[in-house]
Amino acid sequence: MVLFSETLRLPRRGRIGSPATSWQQRTVRILVVLAVLVTAYLVIGNFASHRIEDDTGFVPPNPVAGGSYTVNMAAALIEREVVTHQWQPNDPWFTPDGLLDNTPNFQQGIISAVGRLSFELLDQLGRARGSSQADPDLERAAGLLQFPGNVWIIDFSKSLMPTIPSEDQYRAALRALVSYNTRLAEGQAVFDRRADSLAATVQRVAADLGSQSALIDAHLERSSGFILNRGADDLFYQNKGKLYAYYLLLREVGRDFERVIQERNLQTVWAQTMESLREAAVLQPTVVLDASTDSAMFASHLASQGFYLLRALVQLNEVTKVLGV
């Protein structure tokens, strides 16, 4: 009888609908709902945040009349990527765009090009014959644009205390560029439109693109041949952002130095250089493939990008030769 009674009690302890089983089912349901919500948050957020704006017809929406076309474009690119759009390279993984890599690399490439040109504004274009006192606004902008793009409100590598994030540094650089251009329009600042200033600027841009070409060559040499390579994808979009920014910036440099270009009969080679940069800037495959350069089945998009980059580099060097550097 004892054994029979114990046997009868056992089913009642684990029967369906008991408090323990109901609690476990509710917990599972909550976890499933949370998993679905988190997945939707990340997938939808990252999809909505993906943005590669490579419009080669882009013009500054609020230019300073009477200022430098080049500075107007530099300021407009910063404003578009940092103020109008969300700056993504420093967003942690748990943000809606935290898993993206193409847009952050593209934005980093843009700011890198603007930062490189800001040195030329400081050293060459923004002072008389490159020897007068440095312009304080250009000095501030050039320094701020060298700030790393991946610093969030907390830089865990240095401290647990809040810090100034990258986008705040770039906004300050934007204000400095606008301040300089406003003073230039009022006749209170310098923009040196001499041939040697143009030559020095073009030469520095060519040197920067030469470094990027070397990075492409190094990647292609050590590539495993695996067609889906995140390293190739990251480098492609960094280059794309830089080439896109240089296309727009040099287009405006051509407007600032229109008289010099005409006097030196550079119209044809300048137009060819701009076209090479434009063709490199608009390359945007659905998926960046990293096949070997002699593959018969798949493309090497880095090699294609490198072709246009190298062609633009040769043409930039030709410009500096004609200008006498």
mmCIF file of C-alpha atoms in Angstrom:
data_model
loop_
_atom_site.group_PDB
_atom_site.id
_atom_site.type_symbol
_atom_site.label_atom_id
_atom_site.label_comp_id
_atom_site.label_asym_id
_atom_site.label_seq_id
_atom_site.Cartn_x
_atom_site.Cartn_y
_atom_site.Cartn_z
ATOM 1 C CA MET A 1 0.000 0.000 0.000
ATOM 2 C CA VAL A 2 2.819 2.428 0.784
ATOM 3 C CA LEU A 3 4.431 1.869 -2.574
ATOM 4 C CA PHE A 4 1.100 2.264 -4.319
ATOM 5 C CA SER A 5 0.428 5.596 -2.520
ATOM 6 C CA GLU A 6 3.874 7.001 -3.365
ATOM 7 C CA THR A 7 3.327 5.985 -6.976
ATOM 8 C CA LEU A 8 0.047 7.889 -7.051
ATOM 9 C CA ARG A 9 1.660 11.039 -5.653
ATOM 10 C CA LEU A 10 4.506 11.247 -8.218
ATOM 11 C CA PRO A 11 2.470 12.346 -11.281
ATOM 12 C CA ARG A 12 0.837 15.151 -9.270
ATOM 13 C CA ARG A 13 4.237 16.785 -8.501
ATOM 14 C CA GLY A 14 5.199 17.251 -12.171
ATOM 15 C CA ARG A 15 1.754 17.567 -13.691
ATOM 16 C CA ILE A 16 1.122 20.150 -16.416
ATOM 17 C CA GLY A 17 -0.091 23.423 -15.000
ATOM 18 C CA SER A 18 1.846 23.193 -11.743
ATOM 19 C CA PRO A 19 3.351 26.489 -10.448
ATOM 20 C CA ALA A 20 6.944 25.383 -11.191
ATOM 21 C CA THR A 21 6.167 24.377 -14.782
ATOM 22 C CA SER A 22 4.150 27.563 -15.473
ATOM 23 C CA TRP A 23 7.006 29.735 -14.172
ATOM 24 C CA GLN A 24 9.465 27.944 -16.424
ATOM 25 C CA GLN A 25 7.198 28.390 -19.452
ATOM 26 C CA ARG A 26 6.760 32.118 -18.741
ATOM 27 C CA THR A 27 10.520 32.513 -18.397
ATOM 28 C CA VAL A 28 11.116 30.776 -21.724
ATOM 29 C CA ARG A 29 8.496 32.957 -23.415
ATOM 30 C CA ILE A 30 10.050 36.127 -21.992
ATOM 31 C CA LEU A 31 13.513 35.075 -23.131
ATOM 32 C CA VAL A 32 12.224 34.246 -26.622
ATOM 33 C CA VAL A 33 10.457 37.622 -26.887
ATOM 34 C CA LEU A 34 13.573 39.438 -25.663
ATOM 35 C CA ALA A 35 15.742 37.568 -28.171
ATOM 36 C CA VAL A 36 13.362 38.476 -30.998
ATOM 37 C CA LEU A 37 13.254 42.139 -29.896
ATOM 38 C CA VAL A 38 17.043 42.394 -29.584
ATOM 39 C CA THR A 39 17.524 40.740 -32.980
ATOM 40 C CA ALA A 40 14.961 43.063 -34.579
ATOM 41 C CA TYR A 41 16.582 46.059 -32.868
ATOM 42 C CA LEU A 42 20.012 45.190 -34.229
ATOM 43 C CA VAL A 43 18.935 44.030 -37.696
ATOM 44 C CA ILE A 44 16.472 46.862 -38.378
ATOM 45 C CA GLY A 45 18.700 49.451 -36.698
ATOM 46 C CA ASN A 46 21.779 48.456 -38.679
ATOM 47 C CA PHE A 47 19.832 48.288 -41.938
ATOM 48 C CA ALA A 48 18.308 51.729 -41.363
ATOM 49 C CA SER A 49 21.679 53.207 -40.370
ATOM 50 C CA HIS A 50 23.598 51.957 -43.415
ATOM 51 C CA ARG A 51 24.391 55.001 -45.530
ATOM 52 C CA ILE A 52 27.072 55.488 -48.183
ATOM 53 C CA GLU A 53 26.422 58.936 -49.639
ATOM 54 C CA ASP A 54 28.756 59.168 -52.608
ATOM 55 C CA ASP A 55 26.879 61.763 -54.638
ATOM 56 C CA THR A 56 29.588 63.338 -56.790
ATOM 57 C CA GLY A 57 27.284 66.277 -57.505
ATOM 58 C CA PHE A 58 27.242 67.254 -53.826
ATOM 59 C CA VAL A 59 27.575 71.000 -53.196
ATOM 60 C CA PRO A 60 27.845 72.839 -49.863
ATOM 61 C CA PRO A 61 24.295 73.701 -48.746
ATOM 62 C CA ASN A 62 25.326 76.802 -46.777
ATOM 63 C CA PRO A 63 28.507 78.204 -48.341
ATOM 64 C CA VAL A 64 30.177 81.353 -47.071
ATOM 65 C CA ALA A 65 29.817 83.805 -49.947
ATOM 66 C CA GLY A 66 33.146 85.292 -50.902
ATOM 67 C CA GLY A 67 35.130 82.634 -49.047
ATOM 68 C CA SER A 68 37.207 79.756 -50.388
ATOM 69 C CA TYR A 69 35.328 77.106 -52.353
ATOM 70 C CA THR A 70 37.688 74.491 -50.922
ATOM 71 C CA VAL A 71 37.029 75.481 -47.318
ATOM 72 C CA ASN A 72 33.286 75.580 -47.972
ATOM 73 C CA MET A 73 33.456 71.978 -49.198
ATOM 74 C CA ALA A 74 35.626 70.815 -46.289
ATOM 75 C CA ALA A 75 33.144 72.321 -43.831
ATOM 76 C CA ALA A 76 30.161 70.871 -45.720
ATOM 77 C CA LEU A 77 31.592 67.336 -45.667
ATOM 78 C CA ILE A 78 32.170 67.515 -41.911
ATOM 79 C CA GLU A 79 28.693 68.912 -41.335
ATOM 80 C CA ARG A 80 27.050 66.235 -43.489
ATOM 81 C CA GLU A 81 28.819 63.251 -41.933
ATOM 82 C CA VAL A 82 28.940 64.458 -38.313
ATOM 83 C CA VAL A 83 25.936 66.755 -37.838
ATOM 84 C CA THR A 84 23.335 65.824 -40.485
ATOM 85 C CA HIS A 85 24.152 62.115 -40.450
ATOM 86 C CA GLN A 86 25.148 60.207 -37.352
ATOM 87 C CA TRP A 87 28.876 59.709 -36.823
ATOM 88 C CA GLN A 88 29.175 55.914 -36.605
ATOM 89 C CA PRO A 89 32.857 54.903 -36.197
ATOM 90 C CA ASN A 90 32.765 55.344 -32.409
ATOM 91 C CA ASP A 91 29.366 53.750 -31.748
ATOM 92 C CA PRO A 92 29.592 50.694 -29.434
ATOM 93 C CA TRP A 93 28.203 47.343 -30.512
ATOM 94 C CA PHE A 94 24.940 47.691 -28.577
ATOM 95 C CA THR A 95 23.779 50.774 -30.501
ATOM 96 C CA PRO A 96 21.450 50.362 -33.513
ATOM 97 C CA ASP A 97 24.383 50.786 -35.926
ATOM 98 C CA GLY A 98 27.030 49.139 -33.776
ATOM 99 C CA LEU A 99 27.549 46.143 -36.071
ATOM 100 C CA LEU A 100 28.069 48.147 -39.261
ATOM 101 C CA ASP A 101 31.509 48.518 -40.805
ATOM 102 C CA ASN A 102 31.064 49.937 -44.320
ATOM 103 C CA THR A 103 29.567 53.279 -43.311
ATOM 104 C CA PRO A 104 32.045 53.837 -40.443
ATOM 105 C CA ASN A 105 35.000 53.108 -42.738
ATOM 106 C CA PHE A 106 33.578 55.397 -45.431
ATOM 107 C CA GLN A 107 33.154 58.216 -42.899
ATOM 108 C CA GLN A 108 36.650 57.704 -41.544
ATOM 109 C CA GLY A 109 38.023 57.968 -45.080
ATOM 110 C CA ILE A 110 36.206 61.267 -45.635
ATOM 111 C CA ILE A 111 37.490 62.849 -42.423
ATOM 112 C CA SER A 112 40.998 61.546 -43.145
ATOM 113 C CA ALA A 113 41.027 63.374 -46.493
ATOM 114 C CA VAL A 114 39.602 66.574 -44.997
ATOM 115 C CA GLY A 115 42.172 66.365 -42.205
ATOM 116 C CA ARG A 116 45.024 65.903 -44.700
ATOM 117 C CA LEU A 117 43.896 68.918 -46.717
ATOM 118 C CA SER A 118 43.522 70.979 -43.547
ATOM 119 C CA PHE A 119 47.321 70.792 -43.157
ATOM 120 C CA GLU A 120 47.714 72.315 -46.612
ATOM 121 C CA LEU A 121 45.279 75.060 -45.690
ATOM 122 C CA LEU A 122 47.360 75.726 -42.593
ATOM 123 C CA ASP A 123 50.844 75.421 -44.115
ATOM 124 C CA GLN A 124 50.343 76.663 -47.681
ATOM 125 C CA LEU A 125 47.023 78.212 -48.613
ATOM 126 C CA GLY A 126 46.093 80.064 -45.441
ATOM 127 C CA ARG A 127 49.212 82.206 -45.182
ATOM 128 C CA ALA A 128 51.044 84.554 -47.529
ATOM 129 C CA ARG A 129 53.802 82.659 -49.395
ATOM 130 C CA GLY A 130 53.758 80.000 -46.694
ATOM 131 C CA SER A 131 55.913 82.083 -44.364
ATOM 132 C CA SER A 132 53.563 84.391 -42.479
ATOM 133 C CA GLN A 133 51.972 83.583 -39.133
ATOM 134 C CA ALA A 134 49.664 80.574 -39.086
ATOM 135 C CA ASP A 135 45.954 81.359 -39.072
ATOM 136 C CA PRO A 136 44.547 80.511 -35.620
ATOM 137 C CA ASP A 137 41.279 79.052 -36.953
ATOM 138 C CA LEU A 138 43.072 76.843 -39.478
ATOM 139 C CA GLU A 139 45.539 75.775 -36.804
ATOM 140 C CA ARG A 140 42.684 74.747 -34.534
ATOM 141 C CA ALA A 141 40.807 72.940 -37.302
ATOM 142 C CA ALA A 142 43.885 71.016 -38.458
ATOM 143 C CA GLY A 143 44.625 69.843 -34.925
ATOM 144 C CA LEU A 144 41.060 68.776 -34.153
ATOM 145 C CA LEU A 145 40.685 66.834 -37.415
ATOM 146 C CA GLN A 146 43.608 64.576 -36.440
ATOM 147 C CA PHE A 147 41.608 63.281 -33.451
ATOM 148 C CA PRO A 148 40.843 59.532 -33.743
ATOM 149 C CA GLY A 149 37.380 58.834 -35.080
ATOM 150 C CA ASN A 150 36.581 55.904 -32.786
ATOM 151 C CA VAL A 151 36.567 57.650 -29.372
ATOM 152 C CA TRP A 152 33.185 57.272 -27.649
ATOM 153 C CA ILE A 153 32.017 59.215 -24.569
ATOM 154 C CA ILE A 154 34.173 56.814 -22.547
ATOM 155 C CA ASP A 155 37.626 55.778 -23.754
ATOM 156 C CA PHE A 156 38.117 52.521 -21.846
ATOM 157 C CA SER A 157 41.755 52.271 -22.950
ATOM 158 C CA LYS A 158 42.571 55.371 -20.919
ATOM 159 C CA SER A 159 39.960 55.926 -18.218
ATOM 160 C CA LEU A 160 36.482 55.049 -16.983
ATOM 161 C CA MET A 161 35.654 58.738 -16.770
ATOM 162 C CA PRO A 162 33.659 60.446 -19.563
ATOM 163 C CA THR A 163 35.718 62.120 -22.280
ATOM 164 C CA ILE A 164 35.123 64.300 -25.328
ATOM 165 C CA PRO A 165 33.925 62.050 -28.185
ATOM 166 C CA SER A 166 35.194 62.247 -31.740
ATOM 167 C CA GLU A 167 32.141 64.009 -33.169
ATOM 168 C CA ASP A 168 32.464 66.885 -30.695
ATOM 169 C CA GLN A 169 36.049 67.420 -31.825
ATOM 170 C CA TYR A 170 34.970 67.481 -35.463
ATOM 171 C CA ARG A 171 32.120 69.894 -34.754
ATOM 172 C CA ALA A 172 34.661 72.251 -33.197
ATOM 173 C CA ALA A 173 36.831 71.899 -36.325
ATOM 174 C CA LEU A 174 33.783 72.730 -38.443
ATOM 175 C CA ARG A 175 33.187 75.935 -36.472
ATOM 176 C CA ALA A 176 36.847 76.905 -36.897
ATOM 177 C CA LEU A 177 36.706 76.405 -40.685
ATOM 178 C CA VAL A 178 33.538 78.471 -40.978
ATOM 179 C CA SER A 179 35.115 81.184 -38.822
ATOM 180 C CA TYR A 180 38.192 81.289 -41.076
ATOM 181 C CA ASN A 181 36.108 81.429 -44.250
ATOM 182 C CA THR A 182 33.931 84.189 -42.822
ATOM 183 C CA ARG A 183 37.025 86.255 -41.996
ATOM 184 C CA LEU A 184 38.407 85.491 -45.473
ATOM 185 C CA ALA A 185 35.227 86.817 -47.075
ATOM 186 C CA GLU A 186 35.573 89.964 -44.960
ATOM 187 C CA GLY A 187 39.199 90.450 -46.043
ATOM 188 C CA GLN A 188 40.596 89.566 -42.623
ATOM 189 C CA ALA A 189 42.319 86.297 -43.576
ATOM 190 C CA VAL A 190 44.596 84.993 -46.348
ATOM 191 C CA PHE A 191 44.034 82.391 -49.076
ATOM 192 C CA ASP A 192 47.138 82.208 -51.264
ATOM 193 C CA ARG A 193 46.185 81.434 -54.873
ATOM 194 C CA ARG A 194 49.698 81.137 -56.323
ATOM 195 C CA ALA A 195 50.881 78.318 -58.586
ATOM 196 C CA ASP A 196 53.409 76.949 -56.086
ATOM 197 C CA SER A 197 50.723 76.778 -53.387
ATOM 198 C CA LEU A 198 48.553 74.725 -55.736
ATOM 199 C CA ALA A 199 51.519 72.511 -56.630
ATOM 200 C CA ALA A 200 52.371 71.840 -52.985
ATOM 201 C CA THR A 201 48.744 70.983 -52.194
ATOM 202 C CA VAL A 202 48.406 68.605 -55.140
ATOM 203 C CA GLN A 203 51.738 66.986 -54.287
ATOM 204 C CA ARG A 204 50.629 66.248 -50.707
ATOM 205 C CA VAL A 205 47.338 64.768 -51.905
ATOM 206 C CA ALA A 206 49.279 62.590 -54.349
ATOM 207 C CA ALA A 207 51.553 61.417 -51.532
ATOM 208 C CA ASP A 208 48.536 60.430 -49.444
ATOM 209 C CA LEU A 209 46.981 58.520 -52.338
ATOM 210 C CA GLY A 210 50.339 56.864 -52.936
ATOM 211 C CA SER A 211 50.193 55.510 -49.384
ATOM 212 C CA GLN A 212 46.712 54.123 -50.033
ATOM 213 C CA SER A 213 47.909 52.493 -53.250
ATOM 214 C CA ALA A 214 50.700 50.822 -51.279
ATOM 215 C CA LEU A 215 48.143 49.471 -48.791
ATOM 216 C CA ILE A 216 46.140 47.955 -51.640
ATOM 217 C CA ASP A 217 49.269 46.362 -53.110
ATOM 218 C CA ALA A 218 50.265 44.933 -49.730
ATOM 219 C CA HIS A 219 46.801 43.457 -49.208
ATOM 220 C CA LEU A 220 46.706 41.896 -52.675
ATOM 221 C CA GLU A 221 50.123 40.331 -52.159
ATOM 222 C CA ARG A 222 49.194 38.617 -48.913
ATOM 223 C CA SER A 223 45.562 37.871 -49.755
ATOM 224 C CA SER A 224 44.499 34.286 -49.064
ATOM 225 C CA GLY A 225 42.259 34.274 -52.120
ATOM 226 C CA PHE A 226 39.131 33.823 -49.977
ATOM 227 C CA ILE A 227 36.608 35.971 -51.832
ATOM 228 C CA LEU A 228 34.807 37.251 -48.701
ATOM 229 C CA ASN A 229 37.459 39.030 -46.675
ATOM 230 C CA ARG A 230 36.503 41.594 -44.063
ATOM 231 C CA GLY A 231 39.925 43.216 -44.256
ATOM 232 C CA ALA A 232 39.429 43.859 -47.974
ATOM 233 C CA ASP A 233 35.955 45.235 -47.297
ATOM 234 C CA ASP A 234 37.214 47.654 -44.630
ATOM 235 C CA LEU A 235 40.105 48.888 -46.787
ATOM 236 C CA PHE A 236 37.850 49.297 -49.817
ATOM 237 C CA TYR A 237 35.418 51.590 -47.975
ATOM 238 C CA GLN A 238 38.165 53.584 -46.256
ATOM 239 C CA ASN A 239 39.664 54.209 -49.688
ATOM 240 C CA LYS A 240 36.258 54.988 -51.137
ATOM 241 C CA GLY A 241 35.585 57.660 -48.521
ATOM 242 C CA LYS A 242 39.004 59.216 -49.027
ATOM 243 C CA LEU A 243 38.771 59.180 -52.835
ATOM 244 C CA TYR A 244 35.257 60.609 -52.725
ATOM 245 C CA ALA A 245 36.311 63.442 -50.414
ATOM 246 C CA TYR A 246 39.416 64.205 -52.477
ATOM 247 C CA TYR A 247 37.312 64.327 -55.634
ATOM 248 C CA LEU A 248 34.997 66.947 -54.131
ATOM 249 C CA LEU A 249 37.787 68.901 -52.431
ATOM 250 C CA LEU A 250 40.011 69.021 -55.516
ATOM 251 C CA ARG A 251 37.021 69.949 -57.640
ATOM 252 C CA GLU A 252 36.680 73.035 -55.446
ATOM 253 C CA VAL A 253 40.443 73.598 -55.416
ATOM 254 C CA GLY A 254 40.099 73.846 -59.205
ATOM 255 C CA ARG A 255 37.565 76.626 -58.744
ATOM 256 C CA ASP A 256 39.782 78.482 -56.270
ATOM 257 C CA PHE A 257 42.765 78.163 -58.638
ATOM 258 C CA GLU A 258 40.888 78.524 -61.897
ATOM 259 C CA ARG A 259 43.140 81.352 -63.092
ATOM 260 C CA VAL A 260 46.343 79.357 -62.416
ATOM 261 C CA ILE A 261 44.963 76.264 -64.159
ATOM 262 C CA GLN A 262 44.090 78.314 -67.222
ATOM 263 C CA GLU A 263 47.413 80.170 -67.288
ATOM 264 C CA ARG A 264 49.358 76.877 -67.149
ATOM 265 C CA ASN A 265 47.074 75.170 -69.714
ATOM 266 C CA LEU A 266 46.163 72.482 -67.180
ATOM 267 C CA GLN A 267 42.482 72.255 -68.074
ATOM 268 C CA THR A 268 42.744 68.911 -69.878
ATOM 269 C CA VAL A 269 44.938 67.045 -67.393
ATOM 270 C CA TRP A 270 42.985 68.534 -64.480
ATOM 271 C CA ALA A 271 39.704 67.330 -65.991
ATOM 272 C CA GLN A 272 41.202 63.866 -66.574
ATOM 273 C CA THR A 273 42.386 63.712 -62.960
ATOM 274 C CA MET A 274 38.943 64.641 -61.692
ATOM 275 C CA GLU A 275 37.348 61.957 -63.849
ATOM 276 C CA SER A 276 39.728 59.278 -62.532
ATOM 277 C CA LEU A 277 38.965 60.282 -58.945
ATOM 278 C CA ARG A 278 35.251 60.328 -59.684
ATOM 279 C CA GLU A 279 35.316 56.837 -61.219
ATOM 280 C CA ALA A 280 37.222 55.510 -58.215
ATOM 281 C CA ALA A 281 34.847 57.222 -55.786
ATOM 282 C CA VAL A 282 31.609 55.813 -57.205
ATOM 283 C CA LEU A 283 32.670 52.153 -57.212
ATOM 284 C CA GLN A 284 30.211 50.429 -54.881
ATOM 285 C CA PRO A 285 29.765 46.689 -55.411
ATOM 286 C CA THR A 286 26.944 44.912 -53.623
ATOM 287 C CA VAL A 287 29.567 42.732 -51.930
ATOM 288 C CA VAL A 288 33.295 43.499 -51.927
ATOM 289 C CA LEU A 289 35.046 40.436 -53.342
ATOM 290 C CA ASP A 290 38.681 39.680 -52.628
ATOM 291 C CA ALA A 291 39.497 37.115 -55.286
ATOM 292 C CA SER A 292 43.007 36.788 -56.630
ATOM 293 C CA THR A 293 43.794 39.225 -59.432
ATOM 294 C CA ASP A 294 44.016 36.398 -61.994
ATOM 295 C CA SER A 295 40.745 34.755 -60.997
ATOM 296 C CA ALA A 296 38.573 33.753 -63.951
ATOM 297 C CA MET A 297 35.361 33.590 -61.916
ATOM 298 C CA PHE A 298 35.351 36.377 -59.340
ATOM 299 C CA ALA A 299 36.369 40.018 -59.219
ATOM 300 C CA SER A 300 38.967 41.690 -57.057
ATOM 301 C CA HIS A 301 37.269 44.967 -56.211
ATOM 302 C CA LEU A 302 40.345 46.303 -54.441
ATOM 303 C CA ALA A 303 42.344 45.763 -57.622
ATOM 304 C CA SER A 304 39.697 47.633 -59.617
ATOM 305 C CA GLN A 305 39.748 50.479 -57.122
ATOM 306 C CA GLY A 306 43.526 50.501 -57.166
ATOM 307 C CA PHE A 307 43.552 50.882 -60.958
ATOM 308 C CA TYR A 308 41.580 54.137 -60.861
ATOM 309 C CA LEU A 309 43.507 55.353 -57.822
ATOM 310 C CA LEU A 310 46.840 54.764 -59.550
ATOM 311 C CA ARG A 311 45.642 56.491 -62.713
ATOM 312 C CA ALA A 312 44.593 59.541 -60.678
ATOM 313 C CA LEU A 313 47.953 59.469 -58.906
ATOM 314 C CA VAL A 314 49.862 59.562 -62.208
ATOM 315 C CA GLN A 315 47.733 62.480 -63.362
ATOM 316 C CA LEU A 316 48.235 64.409 -60.109
ATOM 317 C CA ASN A 317 51.984 63.977 -60.500
ATOM 318 C CA GLU A 318 51.666 65.302 -64.047
ATOM 319 C CA VAL A 319 49.920 68.403 -62.662
ATOM 320 C CA THR A 320 52.802 69.075 -60.283
ATOM 321 C CA LYS A 321 55.317 68.681 -63.126
ATOM 322 C CA VAL A 322 53.510 71.227 -65.249
ATOM 323 C CA LEU A 323 53.407 73.590 -62.280
ATOM 324 C CA GLY A 324 57.167 73.266 -61.979
ATOM 325 C CA VAL A 325 57.565 71.253 -58.766
#
